[in-house]
Coordinates of C-alpha atoms and ligand atoms in Angstrom, one line a residue:
M1 CA -54.4 7.5 137.3
N2 CA -57.3 5.7 135.6
I3 CA -56.6 3.1 133.0
R4 CA -57.3 5.3 130.0
R5 CA -55.0 8.0 131.2
F6 CA -52.3 5.4 132.0
V7 CA -52.6 3.9 128.5
A8 CA -52.4 7.4 126.9
A9 CA -49.3 8.2 129.0
L10 CA -47.7 4.9 128.0
A11 CA -48.4 5.6 124.3
A12 CA -47.0 9.1 124.6
F13 CA -43.9 7.8 126.3
A14 CA -43.4 5.1 123.6
F15 CA -44.0 7.7 120.9
S16 CA -41.4 10.1 122.4
A17 CA -38.8 7.2 122.8
A18 CA -39.4 6.2 119.2
A19 CA -39.1 9.8 118.0
T20 CA -35.9 10.1 120.1
A21 CA -34.5 7.0 118.5
Q22 CA -35.5 8.3 115.0
D23 CA -33.6 11.6 115.6
Y24 CA -30.6 9.9 117.0
P25 CA -27.9 11.1 117.3
T26 CA -28.3 14.7 118.3
R27 CA -25.2 15.1 120.4
T28 CA -21.7 13.8 121.0
I29 CA -21.3 10.0 121.4
T30 CA -18.7 8.5 123.8
I31 CA -16.8 5.3 123.1
V32 CA -15.4 4.0 126.3
V33 CA -12.0 2.2 126.0
P34 CA -11.3 0.0 129.0
F35 CA -7.5 0.6 128.8
A36 CA -5.0 3.5 129.0
A37 CA -4.5 5.8 126.0
G38 CA -1.8 4.8 123.5
G39 CA -2.6 1.1 123.4
P40 CA -4.2 -1.2 120.8
T41 CA -7.8 -1.0 122.0
D42 CA -7.4 2.8 122.0
T43 CA -5.9 2.7 118.5
V44 CA -8.8 0.7 117.1
A45 CA -11.3 2.9 118.8
R46 CA -9.8 6.2 117.6
L47 CA -9.7 5.0 114.0
I48 CA -13.3 3.7 114.1
S49 CA -14.7 6.7 115.9
Q50 CA -13.4 9.2 113.4
S51 CA -15.0 7.3 110.6
M52 CA -18.3 6.5 112.4
A53 CA -18.6 10.3 113.2
K54 CA -18.7 11.0 109.5
S55 CA -21.7 8.8 108.9
L56 CA -23.5 9.6 112.1
G57 CA -23.1 13.4 111.6
Q58 CA -22.0 13.9 115.2
T59 CA -18.7 13.9 117.1
V60 CA -17.6 10.6 118.5
I61 CA -15.1 10.8 121.3
V62 CA -13.0 8.1 123.0
E63 CA -12.8 8.0 126.8
N64 CA -10.2 5.8 128.5
V65 CA -11.7 4.1 131.6
A66 CA -8.8 1.9 132.5
G67 CA -8.2 -0.6 135.3
A68 CA -8.8 -4.2 136.5
G69 CA -7.8 -5.8 133.2
G70 CA -10.3 -3.9 131.2
T71 CA -13.4 -4.8 133.3
I72 CA -14.2 -1.4 134.7
G73 CA -15.1 0.3 131.4
P74 CA -17.7 -2.3 130.2
K75 CA -19.2 -2.4 133.7
R76 CA -19.7 1.3 133.6
V77 CA -21.4 1.2 130.2
A78 CA -23.6 -1.7 131.3
G79 CA -25.0 0.6 133.9
A80 CA -25.3 3.7 131.6
K81 CA -28.5 5.1 130.2
P82 CA -29.5 3.0 127.1
D83 CA -29.8 6.0 124.7
G84 CA -26.8 5.2 122.4
Y85 CA -24.6 8.0 123.7
Q86 CA -22.3 5.8 125.7
L87 CA -20.7 2.7 124.0
V88 CA -17.9 0.4 124.9
L89 CA -15.2 -1.0 122.6
M90 CA -13.6 -4.1 124.1
H91 CA -11.7 -7.1 122.9
I92 CA -11.6 -10.9 123.6
G93 CA -11.1 -10.1 127.4
I94 CA -14.8 -9.4 127.7
S95 CA -15.4 -13.1 127.2
T96 CA -12.5 -14.4 129.4
S97 CA -13.3 -12.0 132.3
V98 CA -16.6 -13.8 132.9
S99 CA -14.6 -16.8 134.1
L100 CA -11.5 -15.0 135.5
Y101 CA -13.4 -12.7 137.9
R102 CA -15.2 -13.9 140.9
N103 CA -17.2 -10.6 141.1
L104 CA -17.3 -9.2 137.7
G105 CA -20.3 -7.1 138.6
Y106 CA -22.1 -7.3 135.2
N107 CA -22.8 -9.9 132.6
P108 CA -21.6 -9.0 129.0
Q109 CA -24.2 -11.3 127.5
T110 CA -27.2 -9.8 129.2
D111 CA -26.2 -6.3 130.4
L112 CA -24.9 -5.0 127.0
S113 CA -26.5 -4.8 123.5
P114 CA -24.1 -6.0 120.8
I115 CA -23.5 -3.7 117.8
G116 CA -20.9 -5.6 115.8
L117 CA -17.5 -7.3 115.5
I118 CA -14.7 -5.0 114.3
T119 CA -11.4 -6.8 113.7
D120 CA -9.2 -9.7 114.8
V121 CA -5.7 -8.6 115.6
P122 CA -2.6 -10.9 115.8
M123 CA -0.3 -10.6 118.7
T124 CA 3.5 -10.5 118.8
F125 CA 6.2 -11.5 121.3
I126 CA 8.5 -8.5 121.8
A127 CA 11.2 -7.6 124.4
K128 CA 13.4 -4.7 125.5
K129 CA 16.1 -4.1 123.0
D130 CA 19.0 -5.6 125.0
F131 CA 17.1 -8.8 126.0
P132 CA 19.6 -11.6 125.2
P133 CA 17.6 -14.1 123.2
K134 CA 18.0 -13.7 119.4
D135 CA 14.9 -15.5 118.2
M136 CA 11.7 -17.2 119.4
K137 CA 13.4 -20.6 120.0
E138 CA 16.1 -18.9 122.1
L139 CA 13.4 -16.8 123.9
I140 CA 11.6 -20.0 125.0
A141 CA 14.9 -21.6 126.2
Y142 CA 16.0 -18.4 127.9
V143 CA 12.8 -17.9 129.8
K144 CA 12.7 -21.5 130.9
A145 CA 16.3 -21.2 132.2
N146 CA 15.7 -17.9 133.9
K147 CA 12.2 -18.3 135.3
D148 CA 12.9 -16.5 138.5
K149 CA 14.6 -13.5 136.9
V150 CA 12.5 -12.6 133.8
T151 CA 9.6 -10.2 134.0
Y152 CA 6.5 -10.2 131.8
A153 CA 4.4 -7.1 131.3
N154 CA 0.6 -7.3 130.8
A155 CA -2.4 -5.0 131.0
G156 CA -4.0 -6.7 134.0
V157 CA -6.0 -9.9 134.6
G158 CA -8.4 -10.3 131.7
A159 CA -6.3 -8.3 129.2
A160 CA -5.3 -10.0 126.0
S161 CA -1.6 -9.7 127.0
H162 CA -2.6 -11.6 130.2
L163 CA -4.3 -14.3 128.2
C164 CA -1.3 -14.6 125.8
G165 CA 1.1 -14.8 128.8
M166 CA -1.1 -17.4 130.5
L167 CA -1.1 -19.6 127.4
F168 CA 2.7 -19.1 127.0
M169 CA 3.5 -20.0 130.6
T170 CA 1.3 -23.0 130.4
A171 CA 3.0 -24.1 127.2
I172 CA 6.5 -23.8 128.5
Q173 CA 5.5 -24.8 132.1
A174 CA 7.0 -21.7 133.7
D175 CA 5.4 -19.5 136.3
L176 CA 6.9 -16.0 135.6
T177 CA 6.7 -12.7 137.5
T178 CA 4.1 -10.6 135.7
V179 CA 4.0 -6.8 136.0
P180 CA 0.4 -5.4 135.4
Y181 CA -0.2 -2.0 133.8
K182 CA -3.4 -0.1 133.0
G183 CA -2.9 -0.8 129.3
T184 CA -0.3 -1.4 126.6
G185 CA 0.5 2.3 126.4
P186 CA 2.3 2.5 129.8
A187 CA 3.6 -1.1 129.5
M188 CA 5.3 -0.3 126.2
T189 CA 6.9 2.8 127.7
D190 CA 8.4 0.7 130.4
L191 CA 9.5 -2.0 128.0
M192 CA 11.3 0.5 125.8
G193 CA 12.8 2.0 128.9
G194 CA 14.1 -1.5 129.9
Q195 CA 12.1 -1.6 133.2
V196 CA 10.4 -4.9 132.2
D197 CA 11.7 -7.7 130.0
F198 CA 9.1 -8.9 127.5
M199 CA 5.5 -9.0 126.6
C200 CA 3.0 -10.3 124.0
D201 CA 0.7 -7.7 122.6
Q202 CA -1.4 -6.7 119.6
T203 CA 0.3 -5.8 116.3
T204 CA -1.8 -2.5 116.2
N205 CA 0.7 -1.1 118.7
T206 CA 3.8 -3.3 118.4
T207 CA 4.2 -2.8 114.6
P208 CA 5.4 0.8 114.7
Q209 CA 7.9 0.0 117.6
I210 CA 9.2 -3.1 115.8
K211 CA 9.6 -1.2 112.5
G212 CA 11.2 1.7 114.3
G213 CA 13.7 -0.7 115.9
K214 CA 12.6 0.3 119.4
V215 CA 11.9 -3.2 120.6
K216 CA 13.2 -6.7 119.8
A217 CA 10.5 -8.8 118.0
Y218 CA 10.3 -12.6 118.1
A219 CA 7.2 -14.1 116.7
V220 CA 3.5 -13.6 115.8
T221 CA 0.8 -15.6 117.6
T222 CA -1.3 -16.4 114.6
S223 CA -1.1 -19.8 112.8
T224 CA 0.1 -18.1 109.6
R225 CA 2.6 -15.2 109.2
V226 CA 1.4 -11.6 109.2
K227 CA 1.9 -9.8 105.8
S228 CA 3.1 -6.5 107.2
L229 CA 5.6 -8.3 109.5
A230 CA 6.6 -11.1 107.1
D231 CA 10.1 -11.6 108.5
L232 CA 8.6 -12.8 111.9
P233 CA 8.0 -16.5 112.3
T234 CA 4.9 -17.8 114.0
V235 CA 5.1 -19.1 117.6
Q236 CA 4.0 -22.5 116.1
E237 CA 7.0 -22.5 113.7
S238 CA 9.3 -21.8 116.6
G239 CA 8.3 -25.0 118.4
L240 CA 5.0 -24.4 120.4
K241 CA 2.8 -26.5 118.2
D242 CA -0.7 -25.5 119.1
F243 CA 0.0 -21.9 120.2
H244 CA -2.6 -19.5 118.7
V245 CA -4.1 -16.2 120.0
G246 CA -6.1 -13.7 118.0
V247 CA -7.6 -10.6 119.6
W248 CA -11.1 -10.0 118.3
H249 CA -12.7 -6.6 119.1
G250 CA -16.4 -5.7 119.3
L251 CA -18.6 -2.7 120.0
W252 CA -21.5 -2.6 122.6
A253 CA -24.2 -0.3 123.9
P254 CA -26.1 -0.7 127.3
K255 CA -28.8 -3.3 127.3
D256 CA -32.3 -2.1 126.2
T257 CA -30.9 0.4 123.8
P258 CA -33.7 0.9 121.2
K259 CA -33.3 -1.2 118.0
P260 CA -33.3 1.9 115.6
V261 CA -30.4 3.3 117.6
I262 CA -28.5 0.0 117.4
D263 CA -29.3 -0.3 113.7
K264 CA -27.8 3.2 113.0
L265 CA -24.7 2.4 115.0
A266 CA -24.2 -1.0 113.2
A267 CA -24.6 0.7 109.8
A268 CA -22.1 3.4 110.9
L269 CA -19.7 0.6 112.0
Q270 CA -20.1 -1.3 108.8
A271 CA -19.4 2.0 106.8
A272 CA -16.3 2.6 108.9
L273 CA -14.9 -0.9 108.2
K274 CA -15.2 -0.1 104.5
D275 CA -13.6 3.3 104.8
P276 CA -10.4 3.2 102.8
N277 CA -8.6 5.2 105.5
V278 CA -9.5 2.6 108.1
V279 CA -8.7 -0.3 105.8
T280 CA -5.2 1.1 104.9
K281 CA -4.3 2.0 108.6
F282 CA -5.5 -1.5 109.8
A283 CA -3.3 -3.1 107.1
E284 CA -0.3 -1.1 108.1
L285 CA -0.9 -2.3 111.7
G286 CA -1.1 -6.0 110.7
T287 CA -4.9 -6.5 110.7
E288 CA -8.0 -6.1 108.6
P289 CA -11.7 -5.3 109.3
V290 CA -14.1 -8.3 109.7
P291 CA -16.4 -9.0 106.7
A292 CA -19.5 -6.8 106.8
A293 CA -21.7 -9.8 107.8
Q294 CA -19.8 -10.0 111.1
A295 CA -20.1 -6.3 111.9
T296 CA -23.7 -7.0 113.1
P297 CA -25.4 -7.4 116.5
A298 CA -26.4 -11.0 115.8
A299 CA -22.8 -12.0 114.8
L300 CA -21.3 -10.3 117.8
A301 CA -23.9 -12.0 120.2
A302 CA -23.1 -15.4 118.7
H303 CA -19.3 -14.9 118.8
L304 CA -19.4 -13.7 122.4
K305 CA -21.4 -16.8 123.4
T306 CA -19.0 -19.1 121.6
E307 CA -16.0 -17.4 123.2
V308 CA -17.4 -17.4 126.8
E309 CA -18.1 -21.1 126.4
K310 CA -14.7 -21.8 124.9
W311 CA -12.6 -20.0 127.5
G312 CA -14.6 -21.0 130.6
P313 CA -13.2 -24.6 130.9
I314 CA -9.7 -23.5 129.9
I315 CA -9.5 -20.9 132.6
K316 CA -11.1 -23.2 135.1
K317 CA -8.5 -25.8 134.4
A318 CA -5.7 -23.2 134.7
G319 CA -7.1 -22.3 138.1
I320 CA -6.6 -18.6 137.7
Y321 CA -9.0 -16.2 139.4
A322 CA -9.2 -12.5 140.3
D323 CA -11.5 -10.7 142.7
Ligands
LIG1 N1 -3.3 -4.7 124.5 C1 -3.8 -4.6 125.8 C2 -4.2 -6.0 126.3 O1 -3.4 -6.7 126.7 C3 -4.8 -3.6 126.2 C4 -4.7 -2.3 125.5 O2 -4.0 -1.4 126.0 O3 -5.4 -2.1 124.5 O4 -5.4 -6.4 126.3

């Protein structure tokens, strides 16, 4: 091909890519959730997707790609076509997995295009209904005294429940038996069935079970009490002074997704976070959307960088790794 023809072909390609980005979206968009259906990440994705669909004028579906502590889903999206039709909604675990996994297989900071932050969800310590401790102070004492007996459910290495459990075990200096699941959905079923003793998980899924009296609730992991669960003390009030975990969530597309596509997705996310239905449901589930200025690509990129840098040394010190 001579130079002139090559330049013309390049221009035609650039024009058609721009035209495609302008027309976006023309078909169904998939949001990958890296955990099983029925868990907190799934809940946030389903609420957001319905609202984003309204502003994008296309169907937005949720696909659960669970496993390996929520690392398989983002890796798949990192390798997907950068056309805006496959996105991933993941939480804080996207920043901790960088240090936890020896072979993560992708880099969330360079292989994904950030769209925006979504929400920061408190966690709660909950247990099967007949678990003996009556309150958080008793739970701490009981777990310390029965280290070899009690079992802790989590959603795999890299999950928020893993992170909360890791911080709890470090704080009380106990190494407990953990039972990994593909997400909070199946973990909650086993907890309610009494097959596993206790867990720490997001209010987005524990609130209905706490209010319905299906599990025993002990404390929230934030530094202040949560409005919709006002009777629950904080873990800090119960004796573990610096204990704090919040589970932030973000939305990403594959790297090199055209800017006009990212801009449309960010605008749809911002509209979803103002949608009264989303705001009300989030409040019922103990959380609230981030301010609009944080539901942006720049804010998510900056937040991810801060979190990767924050958790790296903590995880290194704890000496926990997965392959
Ligand atoms: N809440 C889970 C976690 O521990 C994951 C989920 O099912 O959303 O990260």
